[in-house]
CSV table of C-alpha atoms in Angstrom, one decimal:
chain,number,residue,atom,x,y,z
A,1,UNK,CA,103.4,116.1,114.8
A,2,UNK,CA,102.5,112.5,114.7
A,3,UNK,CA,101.7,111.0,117.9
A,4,UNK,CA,101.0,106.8,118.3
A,5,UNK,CA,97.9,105.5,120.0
A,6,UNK,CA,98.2,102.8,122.3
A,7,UNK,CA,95.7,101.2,124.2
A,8,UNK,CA,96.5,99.3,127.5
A,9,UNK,CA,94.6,96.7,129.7
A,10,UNK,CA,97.0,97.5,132.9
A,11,UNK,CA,97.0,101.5,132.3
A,12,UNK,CA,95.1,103.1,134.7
A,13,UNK,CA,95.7,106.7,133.7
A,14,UNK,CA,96.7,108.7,130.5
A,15,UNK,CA,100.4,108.5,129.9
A,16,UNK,CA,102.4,110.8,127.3
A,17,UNK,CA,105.6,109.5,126.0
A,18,UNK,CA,108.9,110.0,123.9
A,19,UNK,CA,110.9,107.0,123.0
A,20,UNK,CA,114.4,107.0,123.1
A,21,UNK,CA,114.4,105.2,119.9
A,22,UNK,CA,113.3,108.2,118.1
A,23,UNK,CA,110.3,106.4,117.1
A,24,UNK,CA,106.9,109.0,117.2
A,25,UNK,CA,105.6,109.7,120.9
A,26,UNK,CA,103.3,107.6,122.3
A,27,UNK,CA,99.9,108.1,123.7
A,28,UNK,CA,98.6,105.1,126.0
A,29,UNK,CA,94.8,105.2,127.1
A,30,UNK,CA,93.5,103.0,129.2
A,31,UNK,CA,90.8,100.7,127.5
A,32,UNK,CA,87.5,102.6,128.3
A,33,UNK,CA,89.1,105.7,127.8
A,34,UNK,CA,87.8,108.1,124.7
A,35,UNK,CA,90.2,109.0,121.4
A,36,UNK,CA,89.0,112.2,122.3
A,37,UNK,CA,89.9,113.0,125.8
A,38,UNK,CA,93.5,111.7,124.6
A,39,UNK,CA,93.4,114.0,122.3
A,40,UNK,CA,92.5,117.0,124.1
A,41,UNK,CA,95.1,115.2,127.1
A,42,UNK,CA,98.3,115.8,124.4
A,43,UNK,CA,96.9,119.2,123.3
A,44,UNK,CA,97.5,120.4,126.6
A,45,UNK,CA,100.6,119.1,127.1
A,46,UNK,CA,101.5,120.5,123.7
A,47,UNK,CA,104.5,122.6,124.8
A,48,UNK,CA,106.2,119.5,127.1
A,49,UNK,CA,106.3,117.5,123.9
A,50,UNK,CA,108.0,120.2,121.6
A,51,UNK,CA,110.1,120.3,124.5
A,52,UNK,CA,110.8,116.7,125.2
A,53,UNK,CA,111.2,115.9,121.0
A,54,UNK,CA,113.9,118.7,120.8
A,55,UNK,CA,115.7,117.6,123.6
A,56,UNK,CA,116.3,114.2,121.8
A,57,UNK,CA,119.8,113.4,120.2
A,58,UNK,CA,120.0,113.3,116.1
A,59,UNK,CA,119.6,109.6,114.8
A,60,UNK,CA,123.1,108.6,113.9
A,61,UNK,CA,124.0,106.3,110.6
A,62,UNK,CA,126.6,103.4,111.4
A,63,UNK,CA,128.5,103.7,108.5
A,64,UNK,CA,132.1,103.9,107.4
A,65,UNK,CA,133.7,106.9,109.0
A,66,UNK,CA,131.2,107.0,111.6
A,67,UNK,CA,132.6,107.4,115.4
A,68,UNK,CA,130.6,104.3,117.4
A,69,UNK,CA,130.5,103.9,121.0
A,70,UNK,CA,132.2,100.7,122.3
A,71,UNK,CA,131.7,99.9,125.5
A,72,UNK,CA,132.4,103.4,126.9
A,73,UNK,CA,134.4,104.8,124.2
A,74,UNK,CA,134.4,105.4,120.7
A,75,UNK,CA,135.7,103.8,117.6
A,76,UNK,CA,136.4,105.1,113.9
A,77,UNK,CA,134.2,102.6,111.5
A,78,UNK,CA,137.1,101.7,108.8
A,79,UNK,CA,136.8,99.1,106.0
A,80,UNK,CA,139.7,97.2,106.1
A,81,UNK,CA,140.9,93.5,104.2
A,82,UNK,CA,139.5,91.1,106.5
A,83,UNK,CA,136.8,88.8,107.2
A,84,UNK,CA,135.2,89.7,110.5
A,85,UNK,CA,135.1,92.6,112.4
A,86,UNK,CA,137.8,93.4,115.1
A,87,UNK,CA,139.1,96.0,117.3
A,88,UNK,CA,142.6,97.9,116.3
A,89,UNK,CA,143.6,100.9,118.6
A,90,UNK,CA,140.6,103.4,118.5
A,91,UNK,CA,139.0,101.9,115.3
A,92,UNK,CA,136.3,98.9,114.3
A,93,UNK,CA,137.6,97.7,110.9
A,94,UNK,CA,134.8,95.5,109.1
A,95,UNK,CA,135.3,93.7,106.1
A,96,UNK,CA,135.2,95.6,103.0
A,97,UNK,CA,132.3,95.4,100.7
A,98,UNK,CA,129.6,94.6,103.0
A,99,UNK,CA,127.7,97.1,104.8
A,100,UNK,CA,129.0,98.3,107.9
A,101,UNK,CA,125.8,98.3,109.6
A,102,UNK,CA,124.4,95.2,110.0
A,103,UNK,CA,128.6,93.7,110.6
A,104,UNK,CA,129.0,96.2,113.4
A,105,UNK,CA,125.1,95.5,114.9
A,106,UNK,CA,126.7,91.2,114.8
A,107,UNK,CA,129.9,91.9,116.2
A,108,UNK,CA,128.0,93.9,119.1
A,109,UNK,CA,125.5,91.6,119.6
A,110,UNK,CA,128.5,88.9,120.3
A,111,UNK,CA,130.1,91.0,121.9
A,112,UNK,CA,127.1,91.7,124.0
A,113,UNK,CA,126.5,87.8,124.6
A,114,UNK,CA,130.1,87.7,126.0
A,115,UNK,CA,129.9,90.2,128.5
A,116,UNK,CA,126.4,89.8,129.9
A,117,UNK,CA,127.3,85.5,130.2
A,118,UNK,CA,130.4,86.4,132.4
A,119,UNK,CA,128.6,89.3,134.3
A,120,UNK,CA,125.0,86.8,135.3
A,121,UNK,CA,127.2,84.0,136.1
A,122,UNK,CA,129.0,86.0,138.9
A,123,UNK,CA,126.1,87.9,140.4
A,124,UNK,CA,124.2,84.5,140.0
A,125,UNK,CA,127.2,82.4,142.1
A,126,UNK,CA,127.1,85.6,144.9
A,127,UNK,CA,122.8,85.4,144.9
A,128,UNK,CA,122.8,81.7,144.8
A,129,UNK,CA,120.4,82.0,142.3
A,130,UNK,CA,121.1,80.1,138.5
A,131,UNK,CA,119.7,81.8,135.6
A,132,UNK,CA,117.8,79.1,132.8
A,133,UNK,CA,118.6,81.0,129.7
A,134,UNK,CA,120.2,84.0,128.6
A,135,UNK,CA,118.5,86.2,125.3
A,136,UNK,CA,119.7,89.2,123.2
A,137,UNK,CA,117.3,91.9,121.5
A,138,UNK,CA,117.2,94.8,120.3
A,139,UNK,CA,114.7,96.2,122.4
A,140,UNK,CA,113.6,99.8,122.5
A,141,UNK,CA,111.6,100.3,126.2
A,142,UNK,CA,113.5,98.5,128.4
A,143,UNK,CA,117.9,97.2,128.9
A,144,UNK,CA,116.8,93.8,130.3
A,145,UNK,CA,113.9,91.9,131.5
A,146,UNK,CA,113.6,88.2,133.6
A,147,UNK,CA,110.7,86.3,133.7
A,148,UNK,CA,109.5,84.1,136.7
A,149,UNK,CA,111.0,81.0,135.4
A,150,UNK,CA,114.8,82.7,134.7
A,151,UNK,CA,114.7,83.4,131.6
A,152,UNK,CA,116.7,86.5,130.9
A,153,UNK,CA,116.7,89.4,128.3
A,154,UNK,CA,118.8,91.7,127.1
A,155,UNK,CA,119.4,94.7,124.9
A,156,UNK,CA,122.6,94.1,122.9
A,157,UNK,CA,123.0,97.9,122.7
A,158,UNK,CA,124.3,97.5,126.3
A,159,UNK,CA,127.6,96.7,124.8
A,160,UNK,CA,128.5,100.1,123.3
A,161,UNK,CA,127.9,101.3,127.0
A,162,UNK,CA,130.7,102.0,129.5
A,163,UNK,CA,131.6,98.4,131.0
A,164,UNK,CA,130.6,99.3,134.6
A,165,UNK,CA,126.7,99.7,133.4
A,166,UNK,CA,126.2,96.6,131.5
A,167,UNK,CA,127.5,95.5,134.9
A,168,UNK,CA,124.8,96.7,136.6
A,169,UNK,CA,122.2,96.2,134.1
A,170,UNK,CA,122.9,92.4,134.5
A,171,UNK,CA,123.2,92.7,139.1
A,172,UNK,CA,119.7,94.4,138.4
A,173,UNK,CA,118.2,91.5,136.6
A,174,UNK,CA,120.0,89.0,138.6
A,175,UNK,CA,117.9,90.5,141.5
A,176,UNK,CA,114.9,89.9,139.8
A,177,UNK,CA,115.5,85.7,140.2
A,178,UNK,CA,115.1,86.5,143.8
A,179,UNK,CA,112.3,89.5,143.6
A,180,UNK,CA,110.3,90.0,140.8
A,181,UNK,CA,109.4,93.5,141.7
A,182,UNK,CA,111.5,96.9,142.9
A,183,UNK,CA,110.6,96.5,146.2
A,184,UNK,CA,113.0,97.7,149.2
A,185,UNK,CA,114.2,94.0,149.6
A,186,UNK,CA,115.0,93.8,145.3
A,187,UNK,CA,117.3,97.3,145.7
A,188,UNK,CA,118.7,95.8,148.6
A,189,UNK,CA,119.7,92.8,146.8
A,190,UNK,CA,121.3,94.9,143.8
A,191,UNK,CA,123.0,96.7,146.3
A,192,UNK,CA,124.8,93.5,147.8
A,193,UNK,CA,125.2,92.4,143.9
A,194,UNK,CA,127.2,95.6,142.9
A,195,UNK,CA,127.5,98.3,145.9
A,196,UNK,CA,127.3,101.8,145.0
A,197,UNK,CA,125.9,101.1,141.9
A,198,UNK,CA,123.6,104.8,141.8
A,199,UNK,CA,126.4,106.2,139.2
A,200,UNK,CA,125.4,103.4,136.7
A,201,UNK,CA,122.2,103.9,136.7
A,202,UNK,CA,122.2,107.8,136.7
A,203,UNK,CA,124.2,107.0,133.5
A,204,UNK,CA,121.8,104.8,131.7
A,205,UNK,CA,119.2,107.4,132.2
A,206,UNK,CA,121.2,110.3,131.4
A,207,UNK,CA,123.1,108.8,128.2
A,208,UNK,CA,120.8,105.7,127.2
A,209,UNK,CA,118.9,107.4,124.7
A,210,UNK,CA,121.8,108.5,122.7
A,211,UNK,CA,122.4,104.7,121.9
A,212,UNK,CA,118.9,104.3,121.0
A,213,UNK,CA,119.2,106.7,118.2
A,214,UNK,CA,122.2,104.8,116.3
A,215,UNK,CA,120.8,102.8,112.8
A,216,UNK,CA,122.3,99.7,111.9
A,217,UNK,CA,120.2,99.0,108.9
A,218,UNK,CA,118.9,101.5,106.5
C-alpha cells in the first residue's frame, strides 16, 4: 500500500489519514520529525488502515446510465437532444455527444452557486454580517472555508447533498464572519443561524465521503 508523506509547519504530532477522495492515505510529520519514526508510526497502525481503506465506498464513473445524487436524491444520467443539462422527473438529460462528466460536474457547479448565494444571503441578513465574495471548488479536505476578510469557499459537491445540509454548510461558514474559530460562542451562533442543525452535520460525516468518490473527468 502506498501511503503520501506530508510534512507540516503547524503539526505537532504524527497524524494518519484516509481521504475521502480516495486519493492514497496520508502521513503528516511534523517538520523535525524523522521519515523513519513515520514509518515505523503507520506500521503499527497497519491493521486501522486496512481497516479504514476497506471501509471506503467504490469510486463511481459519472457517465450515461449512471444513478447521480442531486441534492438528496438520485437521477438517471440520459443523453437526450438538447443543449444544456436539465432536470426531467428522476433523470439529468445532458446533451448528446459530449461527455457526461464534465456537463453534469457544470450544471452542479451552477447549481451549487445558486443555492449557496440564496442560503449566505439569509444567514448573513439574520447575523448582520455581509459576506465579500462567494467561491466554488472542488475541494477534497474540507465543504467550505471563510477567510478573515469574508471571503467564502465552497465545495460544489455540496449540491448533490440533501438540501437541508448545504444549508448548514453555508449557517456554519456564515458563523465564521463573526468567529473565526469553533469556539462555544461560533456553535452558539450556528445554532441561532439554523437550530437543531446536529442531523446535518451527523449526515455530512456519515455520507460525505460517498460524494467524494464520484469522477467527473476521466
Amino acid at each position: 500500500m502506498t501511503v503520501r508523506l506530508k510534512r507540516s509547519a503547524r503539526a505537532r504530532r504524527m497524524t494518519l489519514r484516509v481521504p475521502r477522495d480516495g486519493g492514497a492515505p496520508v502521513l503528516t510529520l511534523p517538520q523535525r520529525a524523522a521519515a523513519a519514526d513515520g514509518i515505523a508510526f503507520v506500521r503499527e497502525r497497519a491493521d486501522w488502515l486496512r481497516a479504514a481503506m476497506g471501509r471506503r465506498p467504490a469510486p463511481q464513473i459519472v457517465a450515461p446510465g449512471a444513478i447521480l445524487p442531486v441534492e438528496g436524491r438520485g437521477l438517471r444520467i440520459i443523453p437526450a437532444a438538447l443543449r444544456a443539462a436539465e432536470v426531467r422527473d428522476d433523470a439529468l438529460l445532458v446533451p448528446e455527444g459530449r461527455p457526461a462528466g464534465p456537463v453534469a460536474a457544470a450544471w452542479l457547479r451552477m447549481l451549487a452557486g445558486t443555492r449557496l448565494r440564496a442560503a449566505c444571503d439569509r444567514h448573513a441578513a439574520r447575523l448582520g454580517r455581509p459576506w465579500r465574495a462567494l467561491v466554488l471548488r472542488d475541494t477534497r479536505s474540507r465543504w467550505g472555508s471563510c477567510t478573515h476578510d469574508g471571503r467564502l469557499m465552497f465545495s460544489w459537491r455540496l449540491a448533490m447533498a440533501p438540501p437541508e445540509v448545504l444549508d448548514y454548510v453555508a449557517a456554519h461558514e456564515v458563523a465564521h464572519l463573526a468567529h473565526m474559530d469553533h469556539s462555544p460562542r461560533f456553535w452558539a451562533t450556528v445554532e441561532t443561524l439554523l437550530p437543531g442543525h446536529a442531523p446535518q452535520r451527523a449526515w455530512l460525516k456519515t455520507h460525505g465521503g460517498a460524494l467524494m468518490m464520484w469522477r467527473f473527468h476521466d
